[in-house]
Coordinates of C-alpha atoms in Angstrom, one line a residue:
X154 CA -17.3 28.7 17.3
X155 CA -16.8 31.3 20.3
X156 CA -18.8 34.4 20.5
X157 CA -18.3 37.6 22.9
X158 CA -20.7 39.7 23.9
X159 CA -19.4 43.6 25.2
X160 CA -22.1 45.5 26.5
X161 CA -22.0 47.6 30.3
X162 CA -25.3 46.6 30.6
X163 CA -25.9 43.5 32.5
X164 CA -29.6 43.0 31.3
X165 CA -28.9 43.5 27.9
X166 CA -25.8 41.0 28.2
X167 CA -28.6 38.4 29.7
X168 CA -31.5 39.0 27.3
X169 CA -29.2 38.7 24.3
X170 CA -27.8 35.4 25.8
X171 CA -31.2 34.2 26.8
X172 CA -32.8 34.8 23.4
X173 CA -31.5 32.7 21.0
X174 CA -30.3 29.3 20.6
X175 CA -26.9 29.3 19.4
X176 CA -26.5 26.1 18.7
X177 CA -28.3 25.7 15.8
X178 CA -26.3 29.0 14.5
X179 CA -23.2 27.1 14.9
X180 CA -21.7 28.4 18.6
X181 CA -20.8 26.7 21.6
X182 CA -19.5 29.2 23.3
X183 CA -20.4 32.5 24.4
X184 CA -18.5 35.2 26.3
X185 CA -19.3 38.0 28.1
X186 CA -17.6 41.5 29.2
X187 CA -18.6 44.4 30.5
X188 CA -16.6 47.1 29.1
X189 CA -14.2 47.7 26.5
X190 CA -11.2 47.2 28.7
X191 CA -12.4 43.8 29.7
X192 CA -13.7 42.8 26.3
X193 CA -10.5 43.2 25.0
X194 CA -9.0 41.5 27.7
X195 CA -11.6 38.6 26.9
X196 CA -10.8 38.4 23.2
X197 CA -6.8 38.1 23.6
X198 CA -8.1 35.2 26.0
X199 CA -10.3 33.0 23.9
X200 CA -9.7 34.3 20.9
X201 CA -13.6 34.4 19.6
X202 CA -14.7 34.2 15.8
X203 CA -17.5 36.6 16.4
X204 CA -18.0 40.0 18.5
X205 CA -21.0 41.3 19.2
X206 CA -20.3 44.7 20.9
X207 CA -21.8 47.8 21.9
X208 CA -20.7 51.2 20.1
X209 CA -20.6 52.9 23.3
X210 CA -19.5 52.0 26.7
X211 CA -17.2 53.1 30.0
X212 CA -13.2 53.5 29.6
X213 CA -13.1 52.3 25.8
X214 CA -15.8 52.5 23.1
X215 CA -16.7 49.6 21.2
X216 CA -14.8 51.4 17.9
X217 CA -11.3 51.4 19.9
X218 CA -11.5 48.0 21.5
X219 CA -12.3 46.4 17.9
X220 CA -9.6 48.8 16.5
X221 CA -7.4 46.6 18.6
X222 CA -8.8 43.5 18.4
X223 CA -8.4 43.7 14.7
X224 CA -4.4 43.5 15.1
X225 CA -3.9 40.5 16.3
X226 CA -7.4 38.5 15.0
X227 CA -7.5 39.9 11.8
X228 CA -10.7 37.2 10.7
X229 CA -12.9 37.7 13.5
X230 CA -16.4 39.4 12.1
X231 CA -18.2 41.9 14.3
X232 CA -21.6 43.1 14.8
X233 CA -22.6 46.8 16.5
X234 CA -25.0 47.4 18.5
X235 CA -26.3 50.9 19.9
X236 CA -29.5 53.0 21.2
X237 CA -27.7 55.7 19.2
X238 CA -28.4 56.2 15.7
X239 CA -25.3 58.2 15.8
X240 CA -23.9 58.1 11.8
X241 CA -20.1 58.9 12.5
X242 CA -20.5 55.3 14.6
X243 CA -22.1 53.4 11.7
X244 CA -19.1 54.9 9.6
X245 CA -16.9 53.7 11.6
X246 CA -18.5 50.3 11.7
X247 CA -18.1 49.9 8.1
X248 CA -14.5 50.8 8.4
X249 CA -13.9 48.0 10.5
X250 CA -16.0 45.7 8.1
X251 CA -18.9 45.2 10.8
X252 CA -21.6 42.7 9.0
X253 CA -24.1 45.0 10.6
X254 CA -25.2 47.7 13.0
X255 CA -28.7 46.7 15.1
X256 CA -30.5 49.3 16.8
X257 CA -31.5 48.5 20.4
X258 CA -34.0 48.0 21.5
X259 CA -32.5 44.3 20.4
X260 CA -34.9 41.9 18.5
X261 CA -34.2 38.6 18.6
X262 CA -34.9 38.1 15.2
X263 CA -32.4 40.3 14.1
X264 CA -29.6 39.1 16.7
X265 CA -30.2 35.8 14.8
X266 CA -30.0 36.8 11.1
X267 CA -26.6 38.8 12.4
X268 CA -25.0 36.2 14.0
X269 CA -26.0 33.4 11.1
X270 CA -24.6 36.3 8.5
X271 CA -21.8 36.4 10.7
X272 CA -20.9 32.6 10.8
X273 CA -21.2 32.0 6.9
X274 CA -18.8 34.8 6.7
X275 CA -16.3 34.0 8.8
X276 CA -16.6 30.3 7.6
X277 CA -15.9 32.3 4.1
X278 CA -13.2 33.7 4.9
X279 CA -11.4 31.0 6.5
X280 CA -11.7 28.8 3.1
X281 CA -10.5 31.6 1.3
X282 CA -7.5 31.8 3.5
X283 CA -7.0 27.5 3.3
X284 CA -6.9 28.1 -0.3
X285 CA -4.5 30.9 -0.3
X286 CA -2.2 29.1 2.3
X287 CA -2.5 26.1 -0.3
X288 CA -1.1 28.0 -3.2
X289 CA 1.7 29.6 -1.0
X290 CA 2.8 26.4 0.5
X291 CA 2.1 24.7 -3.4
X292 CA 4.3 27.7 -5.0
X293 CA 7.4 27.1 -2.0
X294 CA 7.3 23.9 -2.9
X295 CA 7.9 24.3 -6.8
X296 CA 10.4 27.1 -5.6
X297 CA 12.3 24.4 -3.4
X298 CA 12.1 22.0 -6.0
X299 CA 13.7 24.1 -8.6
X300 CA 16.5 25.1 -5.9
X301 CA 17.4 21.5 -5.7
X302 CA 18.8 21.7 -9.1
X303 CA 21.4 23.4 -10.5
X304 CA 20.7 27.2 -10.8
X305 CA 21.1 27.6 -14.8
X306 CA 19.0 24.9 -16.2
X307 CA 15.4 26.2 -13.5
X308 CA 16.9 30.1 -13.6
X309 CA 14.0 31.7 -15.1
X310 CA 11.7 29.6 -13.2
X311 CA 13.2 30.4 -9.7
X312 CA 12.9 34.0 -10.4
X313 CA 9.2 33.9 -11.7
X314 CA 8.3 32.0 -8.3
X315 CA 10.1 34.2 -6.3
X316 CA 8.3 37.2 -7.1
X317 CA 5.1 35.3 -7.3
X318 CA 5.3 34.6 -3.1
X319 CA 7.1 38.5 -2.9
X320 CA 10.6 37.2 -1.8
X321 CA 13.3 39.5 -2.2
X322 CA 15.8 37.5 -2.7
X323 CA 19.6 39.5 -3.1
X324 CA 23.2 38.4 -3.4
X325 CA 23.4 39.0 0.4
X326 CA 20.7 36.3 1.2
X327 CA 22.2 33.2 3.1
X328 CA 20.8 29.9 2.2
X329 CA 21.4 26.4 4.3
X330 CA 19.6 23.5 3.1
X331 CA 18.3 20.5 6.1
X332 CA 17.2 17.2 5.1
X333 CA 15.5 15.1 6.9
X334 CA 15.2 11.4 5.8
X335 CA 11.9 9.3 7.1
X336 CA 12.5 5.6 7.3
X337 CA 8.4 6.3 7.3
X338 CA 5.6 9.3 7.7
X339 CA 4.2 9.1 10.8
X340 CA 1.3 6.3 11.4
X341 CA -1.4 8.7 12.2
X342 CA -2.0 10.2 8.2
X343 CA -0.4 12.9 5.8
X344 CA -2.1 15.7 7.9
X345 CA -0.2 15.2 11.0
X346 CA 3.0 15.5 8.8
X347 CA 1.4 18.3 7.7
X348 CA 1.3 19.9 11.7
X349 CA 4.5 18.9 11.8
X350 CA 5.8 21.0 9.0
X351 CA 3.7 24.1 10.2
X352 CA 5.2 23.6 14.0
X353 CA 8.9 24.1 12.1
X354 CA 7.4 26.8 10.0
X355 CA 6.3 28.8 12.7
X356 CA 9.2 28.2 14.5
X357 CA 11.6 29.5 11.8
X358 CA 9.2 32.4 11.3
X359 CA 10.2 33.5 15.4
X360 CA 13.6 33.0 15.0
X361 CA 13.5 35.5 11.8
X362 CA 14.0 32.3 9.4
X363 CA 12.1 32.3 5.9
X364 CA 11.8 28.4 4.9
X365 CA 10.9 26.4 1.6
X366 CA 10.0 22.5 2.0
X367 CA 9.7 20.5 -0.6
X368 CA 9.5 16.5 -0.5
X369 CA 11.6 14.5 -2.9
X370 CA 11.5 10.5 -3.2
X371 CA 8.5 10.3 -1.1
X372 CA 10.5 10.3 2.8
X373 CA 13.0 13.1 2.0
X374 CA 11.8 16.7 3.6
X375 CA 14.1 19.0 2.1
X376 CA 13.9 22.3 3.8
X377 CA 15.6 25.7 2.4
X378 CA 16.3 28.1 5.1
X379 CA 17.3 31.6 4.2
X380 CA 17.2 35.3 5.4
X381 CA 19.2 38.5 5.1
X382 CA 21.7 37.6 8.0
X383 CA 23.0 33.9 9.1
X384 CA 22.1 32.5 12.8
X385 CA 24.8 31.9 15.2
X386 CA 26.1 28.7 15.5
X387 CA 23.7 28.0 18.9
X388 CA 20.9 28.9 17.1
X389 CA 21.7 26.4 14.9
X390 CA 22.2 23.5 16.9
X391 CA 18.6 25.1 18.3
X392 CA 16.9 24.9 14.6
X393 CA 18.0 21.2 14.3
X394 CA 17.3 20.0 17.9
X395 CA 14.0 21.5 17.6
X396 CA 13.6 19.7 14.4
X397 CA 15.0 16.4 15.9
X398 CA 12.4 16.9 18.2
X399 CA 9.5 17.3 16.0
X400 CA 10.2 14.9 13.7
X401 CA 10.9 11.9 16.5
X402 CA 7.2 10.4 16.5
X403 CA 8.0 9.0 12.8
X404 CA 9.7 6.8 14.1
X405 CA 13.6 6.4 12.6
X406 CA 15.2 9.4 10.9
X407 CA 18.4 11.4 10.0
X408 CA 18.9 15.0 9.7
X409 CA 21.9 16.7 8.2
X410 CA 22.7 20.1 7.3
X411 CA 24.3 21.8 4.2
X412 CA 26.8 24.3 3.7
X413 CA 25.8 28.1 4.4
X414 CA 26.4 29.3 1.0
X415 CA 25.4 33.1 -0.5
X416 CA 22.9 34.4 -2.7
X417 CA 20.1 32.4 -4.4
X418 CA 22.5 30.7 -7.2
X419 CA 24.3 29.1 -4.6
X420 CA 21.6 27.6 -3.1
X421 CA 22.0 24.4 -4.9
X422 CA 25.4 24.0 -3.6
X423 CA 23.8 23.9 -0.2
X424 CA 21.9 21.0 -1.2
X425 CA 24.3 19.0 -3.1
X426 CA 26.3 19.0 0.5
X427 CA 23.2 18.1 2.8
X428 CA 22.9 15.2 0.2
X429 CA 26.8 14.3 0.3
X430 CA 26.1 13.9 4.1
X431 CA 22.9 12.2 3.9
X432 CA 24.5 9.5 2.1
X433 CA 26.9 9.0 4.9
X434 CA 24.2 9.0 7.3
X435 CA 23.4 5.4 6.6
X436 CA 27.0 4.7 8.8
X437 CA 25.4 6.6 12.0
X438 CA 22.9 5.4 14.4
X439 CA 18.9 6.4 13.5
X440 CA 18.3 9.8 14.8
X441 CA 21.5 11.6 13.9
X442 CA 22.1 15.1 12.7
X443 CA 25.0 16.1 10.6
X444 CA 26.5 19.9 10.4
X445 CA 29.1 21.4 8.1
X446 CA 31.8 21.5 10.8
X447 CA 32.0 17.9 11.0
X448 CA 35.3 16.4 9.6
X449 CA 34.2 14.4 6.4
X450 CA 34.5 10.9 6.8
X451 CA 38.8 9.3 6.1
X452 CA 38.5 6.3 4.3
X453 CA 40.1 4.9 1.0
X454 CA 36.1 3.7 -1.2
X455 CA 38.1 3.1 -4.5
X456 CA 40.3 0.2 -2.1
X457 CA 39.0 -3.3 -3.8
X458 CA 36.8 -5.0 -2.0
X459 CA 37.8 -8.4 0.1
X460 CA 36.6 -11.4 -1.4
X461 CA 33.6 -11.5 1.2
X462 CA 31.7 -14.5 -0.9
X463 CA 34.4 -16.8 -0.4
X464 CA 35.5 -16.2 2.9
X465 CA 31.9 -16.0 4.0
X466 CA 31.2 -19.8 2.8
X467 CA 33.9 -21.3 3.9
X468 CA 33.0 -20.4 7.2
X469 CA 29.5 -21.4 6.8
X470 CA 30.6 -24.7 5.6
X471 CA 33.1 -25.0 8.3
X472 CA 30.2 -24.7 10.8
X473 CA 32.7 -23.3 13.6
X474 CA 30.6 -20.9 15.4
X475 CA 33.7 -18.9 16.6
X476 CA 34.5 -18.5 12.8
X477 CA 31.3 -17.1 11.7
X478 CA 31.8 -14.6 14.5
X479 CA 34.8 -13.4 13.6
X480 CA 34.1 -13.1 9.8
X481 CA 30.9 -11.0 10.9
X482 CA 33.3 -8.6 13.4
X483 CA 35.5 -8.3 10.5
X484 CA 33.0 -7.4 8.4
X485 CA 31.1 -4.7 10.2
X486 CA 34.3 -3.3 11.2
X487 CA 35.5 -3.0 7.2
X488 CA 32.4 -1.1 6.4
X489 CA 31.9 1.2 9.4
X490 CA 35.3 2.4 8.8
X491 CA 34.6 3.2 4.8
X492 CA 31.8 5.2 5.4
X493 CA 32.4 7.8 2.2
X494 CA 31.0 4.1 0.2
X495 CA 28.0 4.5 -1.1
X496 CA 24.9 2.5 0.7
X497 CA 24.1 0.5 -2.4
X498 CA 27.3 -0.3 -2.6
X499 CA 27.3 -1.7 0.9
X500 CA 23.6 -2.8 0.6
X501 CA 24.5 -5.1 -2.5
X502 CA 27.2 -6.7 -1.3
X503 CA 25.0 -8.0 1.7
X504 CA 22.2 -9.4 -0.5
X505 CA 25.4 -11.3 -2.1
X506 CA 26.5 -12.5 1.2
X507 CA 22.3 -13.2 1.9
X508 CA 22.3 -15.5 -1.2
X509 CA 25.6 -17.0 0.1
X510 CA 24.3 -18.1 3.5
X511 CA 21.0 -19.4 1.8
X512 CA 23.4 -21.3 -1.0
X513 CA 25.1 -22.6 2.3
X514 CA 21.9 -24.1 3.8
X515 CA 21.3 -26.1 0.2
X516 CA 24.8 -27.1 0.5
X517 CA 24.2 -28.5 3.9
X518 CA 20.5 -30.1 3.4
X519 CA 19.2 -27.5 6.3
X520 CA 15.9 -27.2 6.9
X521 CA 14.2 -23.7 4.8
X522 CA 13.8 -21.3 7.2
X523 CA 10.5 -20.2 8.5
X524 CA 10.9 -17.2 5.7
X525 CA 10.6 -17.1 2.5
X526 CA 14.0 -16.2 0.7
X527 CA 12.3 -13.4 -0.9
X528 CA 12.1 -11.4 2.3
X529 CA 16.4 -10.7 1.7
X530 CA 14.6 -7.5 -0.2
X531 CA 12.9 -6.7 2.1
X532 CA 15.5 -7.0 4.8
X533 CA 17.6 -5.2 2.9
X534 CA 14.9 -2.2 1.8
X535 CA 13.8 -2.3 6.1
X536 CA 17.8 -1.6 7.3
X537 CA 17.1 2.0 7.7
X538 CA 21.2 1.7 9.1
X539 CA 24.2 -0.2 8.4
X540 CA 23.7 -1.5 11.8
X541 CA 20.2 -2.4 11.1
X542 CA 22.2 -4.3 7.5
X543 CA 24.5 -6.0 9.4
X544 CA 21.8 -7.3 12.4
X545 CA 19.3 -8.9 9.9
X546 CA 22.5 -10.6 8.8
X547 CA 23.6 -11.9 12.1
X548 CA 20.2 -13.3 13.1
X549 CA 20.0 -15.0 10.0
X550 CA 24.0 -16.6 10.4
X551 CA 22.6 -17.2 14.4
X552 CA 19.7 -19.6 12.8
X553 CA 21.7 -21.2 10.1
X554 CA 24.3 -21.9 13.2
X555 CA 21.2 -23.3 15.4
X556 CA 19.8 -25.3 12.5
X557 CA 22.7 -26.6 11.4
X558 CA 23.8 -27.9 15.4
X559 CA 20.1 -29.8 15.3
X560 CA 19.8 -31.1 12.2
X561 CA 19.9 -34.9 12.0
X562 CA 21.5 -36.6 9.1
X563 CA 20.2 -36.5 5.8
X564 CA 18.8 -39.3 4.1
X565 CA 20.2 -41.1 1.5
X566 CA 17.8 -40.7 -1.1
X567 CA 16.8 -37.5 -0.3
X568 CA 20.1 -36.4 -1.0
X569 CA 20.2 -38.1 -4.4
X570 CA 17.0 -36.8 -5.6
X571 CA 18.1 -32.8 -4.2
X572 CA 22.0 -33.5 -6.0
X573 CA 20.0 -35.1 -9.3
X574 CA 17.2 -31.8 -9.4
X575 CA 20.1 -29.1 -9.0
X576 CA 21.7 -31.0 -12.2
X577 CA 18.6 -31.5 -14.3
X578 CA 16.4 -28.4 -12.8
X579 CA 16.8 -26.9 -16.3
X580 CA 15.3 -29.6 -18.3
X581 CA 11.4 -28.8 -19.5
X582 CA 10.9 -32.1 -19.4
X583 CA 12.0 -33.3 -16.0
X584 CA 9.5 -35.3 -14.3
X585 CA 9.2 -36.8 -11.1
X586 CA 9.5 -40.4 -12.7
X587 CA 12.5 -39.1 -14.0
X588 CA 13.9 -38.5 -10.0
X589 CA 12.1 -42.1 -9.2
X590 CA 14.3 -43.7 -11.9
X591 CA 17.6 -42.2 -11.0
X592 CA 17.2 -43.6 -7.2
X593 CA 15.8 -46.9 -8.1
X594 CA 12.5 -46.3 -6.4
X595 CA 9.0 -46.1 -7.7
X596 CA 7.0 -42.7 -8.5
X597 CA 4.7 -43.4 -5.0
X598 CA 7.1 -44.0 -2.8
X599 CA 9.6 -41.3 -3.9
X600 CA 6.3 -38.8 -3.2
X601 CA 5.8 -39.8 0.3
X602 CA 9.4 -40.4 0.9
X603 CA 10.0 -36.8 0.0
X604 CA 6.7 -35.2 1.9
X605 CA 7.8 -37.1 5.2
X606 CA 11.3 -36.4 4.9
X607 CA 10.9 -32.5 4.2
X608 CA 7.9 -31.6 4.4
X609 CA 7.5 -30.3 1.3
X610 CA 6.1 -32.2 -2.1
X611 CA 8.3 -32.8 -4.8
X612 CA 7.4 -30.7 -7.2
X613 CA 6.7 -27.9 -4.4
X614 CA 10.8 -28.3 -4.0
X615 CA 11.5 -28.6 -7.7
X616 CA 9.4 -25.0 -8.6
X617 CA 10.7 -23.4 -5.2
X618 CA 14.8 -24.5 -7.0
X619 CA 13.4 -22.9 -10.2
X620 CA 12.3 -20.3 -8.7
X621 CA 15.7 -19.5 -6.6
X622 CA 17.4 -19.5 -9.8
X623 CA 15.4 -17.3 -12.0
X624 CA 16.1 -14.9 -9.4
X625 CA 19.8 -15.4 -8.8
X626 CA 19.8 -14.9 -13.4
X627 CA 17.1 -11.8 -12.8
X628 CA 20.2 -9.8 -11.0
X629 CA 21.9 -9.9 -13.6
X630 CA 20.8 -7.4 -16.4
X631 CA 22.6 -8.9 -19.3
X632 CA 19.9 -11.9 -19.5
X633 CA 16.3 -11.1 -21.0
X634 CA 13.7 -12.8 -19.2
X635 CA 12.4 -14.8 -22.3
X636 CA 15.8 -16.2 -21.9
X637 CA 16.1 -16.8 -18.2
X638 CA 12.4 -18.7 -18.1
X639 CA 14.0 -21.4 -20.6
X640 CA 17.1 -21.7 -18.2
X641 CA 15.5 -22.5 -15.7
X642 CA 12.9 -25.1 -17.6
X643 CA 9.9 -23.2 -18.3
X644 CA 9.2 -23.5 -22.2
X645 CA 6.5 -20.8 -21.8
X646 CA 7.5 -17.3 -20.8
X647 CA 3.7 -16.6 -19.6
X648 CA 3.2 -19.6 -17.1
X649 CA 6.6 -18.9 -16.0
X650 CA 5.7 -15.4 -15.1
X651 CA 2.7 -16.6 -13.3
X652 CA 4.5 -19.4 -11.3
X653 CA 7.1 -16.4 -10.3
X654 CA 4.6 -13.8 -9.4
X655 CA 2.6 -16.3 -7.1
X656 CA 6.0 -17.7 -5.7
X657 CA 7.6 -13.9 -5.1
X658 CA 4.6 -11.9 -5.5
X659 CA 6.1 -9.4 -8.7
X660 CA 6.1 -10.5 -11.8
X661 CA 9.6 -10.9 -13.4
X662 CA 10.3 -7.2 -14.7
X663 CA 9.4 -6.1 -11.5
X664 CA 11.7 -8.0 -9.4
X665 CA 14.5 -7.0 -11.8
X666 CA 13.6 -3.5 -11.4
X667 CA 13.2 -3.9 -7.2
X668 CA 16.7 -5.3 -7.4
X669 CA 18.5 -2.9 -9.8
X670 CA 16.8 0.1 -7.7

């Protein structure tokens, strides 16, 4: 905490500094000046939470200079001192809210008691101003929320809130809603989001912008802008660079801008075509902003889609590396041109084409890839883009490719045993004499056969098949998962849950409910 001290006399200046340990009152700083003029100066400077001035001095008075002061550091406490005990002064004082007026000759005692009345204060008033601040920003919030729905159904509710934070809000208003999407908040902690927010605010606020943010769906920013007349179209393109530029140390984002619409019932129709936009986003490179005047993406989404599946396997199988190519060009250039389809659309037919390639690698006795199969959801949920879709699913074609050039031939029996469990994998009662039997080879050997050959037990590979299929049946929502545990040759729905939870780490129900979402 900074404290100036305005007195034209140097000796007083040095006793008061000399007299008292500010540290332990809570100030690290002190200032001096020796006039009003130059107190003044000082204050617009360094900006000081306490003043301790004289009432009368050369060129401007004490009264003046905190007169001014007072403008443009509304919070900062003062404290009077004078050899005068002139009562129009001490008036005055209490005009300007001084904690107190000390008499000089100065006793330290008192400069002490001032100063530490001063700092509890001030400290006062700053958490009464954080809690006001809290409410306003807590009320714009609310207000943007309700403005993100359609005017009728939150009507009452947006009026009561606008007159709660004193907006007058007339048929003339212009609103414009921006979106920014988050692929994350940034790494430091919620609070530097929060500066973040307060740079944009502020911002606004010089450009003659009012703003409401609100946060939907946790990495959504929804900001209402709004104001009696509409920025130009380069103050615009200002509004969202300036944006872009804040919101770049979170890493991947998107930004797109609604319609300019009129009046605060049209508001919503703002935001319904910031969303529309949004959801083409996913098409475009991270860091992209969308405005109105962009043409709206020409593309025919109600065109049935190719027979990906199919075409996608028989390349697989075909092992032709220039194949697998081509279907992948073919592929990314099909959806980049569609891009009014929705991005669930698109992101569920690559977790089809995922299962696909892994169904491929069975097919072909690869190796299991170094991840878990699992991970496709999060592949999937981690494509911020449709180019960051489409790569995971390269890579992964690129190693099946690479595996499938190394791999040396299969054995015999291993073969058997992998054809026999994908017949009988649904059987309660399939044992691993029952795989000994069908290849004519006894229970030991089989084991250690398998464990050399793979790497993997037998029964590791017969739960991990299970497992595969229970979630291939969990995407479908027309099987209950009482049912699905018996398909796949678990007569009891709790260890089955267990076995799936430690295999995919969510229980049944909440992989179904990962994958519908």
């Amino acid at each position: 905490m900074k404290l100036l001290i305005v007195d034209d006399e140097i000796l007083t200046r040095t006793g008061v500094v000399a007299s008292v340990d500010w540290n332990s009152l809570g100030i690290d700083k002190v200032l001096q000046a020796d006039d009003g003029i130059n107190g003044l100066q000082m204050a617009r400077a360094h900006r000081p939470e306490i003043i301790l001035c004289d009432v009368r001095m050369p060129r401007m008075n004490g009264i003046d200079m905190l007169k001014k002061v007072e403008e443009f550091l509304p919070d900062t406490v003062s404290i009077f001192m004078s050899g005068y005990s002139d009562k129009e002064y001490l008036k005055a004082a209490i005009r300007l809210k001084s904690v107190t007026y000390i008499e000089k000759p100065l006793d330290p005692a008192e400069i002490r008691e001032a100063i530490s009345e001063a700092v509890r204060l001030y400290r006062q008033k700053q958490r009464s101003k954080a809690g006001e601040a809290a409410h306003s920003r807590q009320t714009a919030s609310s207000l943007a929320l309700a403005l993100s729905a359609p005017y009728q159904a939150n009507r009452e509710q947006i009026r009561e809130l606008s007159e709660d934070l004193n907006l007058d809000l007339s048929p003339d208003t212009f609103f414009a809603t921006v979106i920014v999407r988050l692929k994350q908040l940034p790494e430091e902690n919620v609070t530097a989001h929060h500066a973040i927010s307060q740079k944009i605010r502020d911002f606004l606020s010089d450009t003659g912008l009012h703003c409401l943010l609100t946060e939907k769906q946790l990495y959504h920013m929804v900001w209402f802008l709004f104001g009696p007349d509409e920025p130009s179209s380069a103050l615009w393109e200002r509004i969202l660079h300036f944006m872009h530029e804040c919101y770049s140390v979170c890493g991947q984002f998107y930004i797109t801008m609604g319609d300019v619409c009129y009046g605060v019932s049209e508001a919503y129709t703002s935001y319904v075509s910031a969303v529309v936009r949004m959801q083409s986003c996913f098409f475009f490179p991270a860091g992209t902003i969308r405005m109105p005047e962009e043409a709206a993406p020409d593309s025919d989404a109600s065109a049935p889609l190719p027979s990906w599946e199919t075409m996608f396997s028989k390349a697989l199988l075909s092992e032709n590396h220039t194949d697998c190519v081509q279907f992948l060009d073919e592929l990314f250039h099909y959806y980049n041109e569609r891009r009014t389809l929705m991005p669930n659309q698109v992101r569920e037919q690559y977790y089809r084409l995922f299962i696909t390639l892994d169904n491929a690698r069975r097919q072909k006795n690869l190796p299991t890839p170094s991840e878990k199969t699992d991970t496709i959801v999060d592949a999937i949920e981690n494509s911020f883009s449709y180019m960051d879709l489409h790569q995971a699913l390269t890579e992964r074609v690129g190693r099946y490719l690479d595996d499938a050039d190394h791999a040396a031939p299969e054995n015999t029996s291993i073969a058997r045993i992998k054809d026999y469990i994908s017949r009988h994998y649904m059987s309660e009662t399939l044992s691993v004499r029952d795989i000994s039997e069908h290849v004519f080879l006894s229970v030991s050997y089989v084991c250690t056969l398998f464990k050399n050959e793979t790497g993997q037990t037998l029964n590791q590979y017969l739960t991990e098949y299970r497992m595969e299929k229970a979630k291939e049946l969990l995407e479908d929502p027309r099987y209950k998962i009482s049912d699905i545990s018996a398909k796949v040759g678990y007569s009891d729905g709790n260890y089955f849950g267990k076995s799936f939870r430690k295999y995919t780490g969510l229980s049944p129900s909440e992989y179904r409910e990962k994958m519908i979402r």
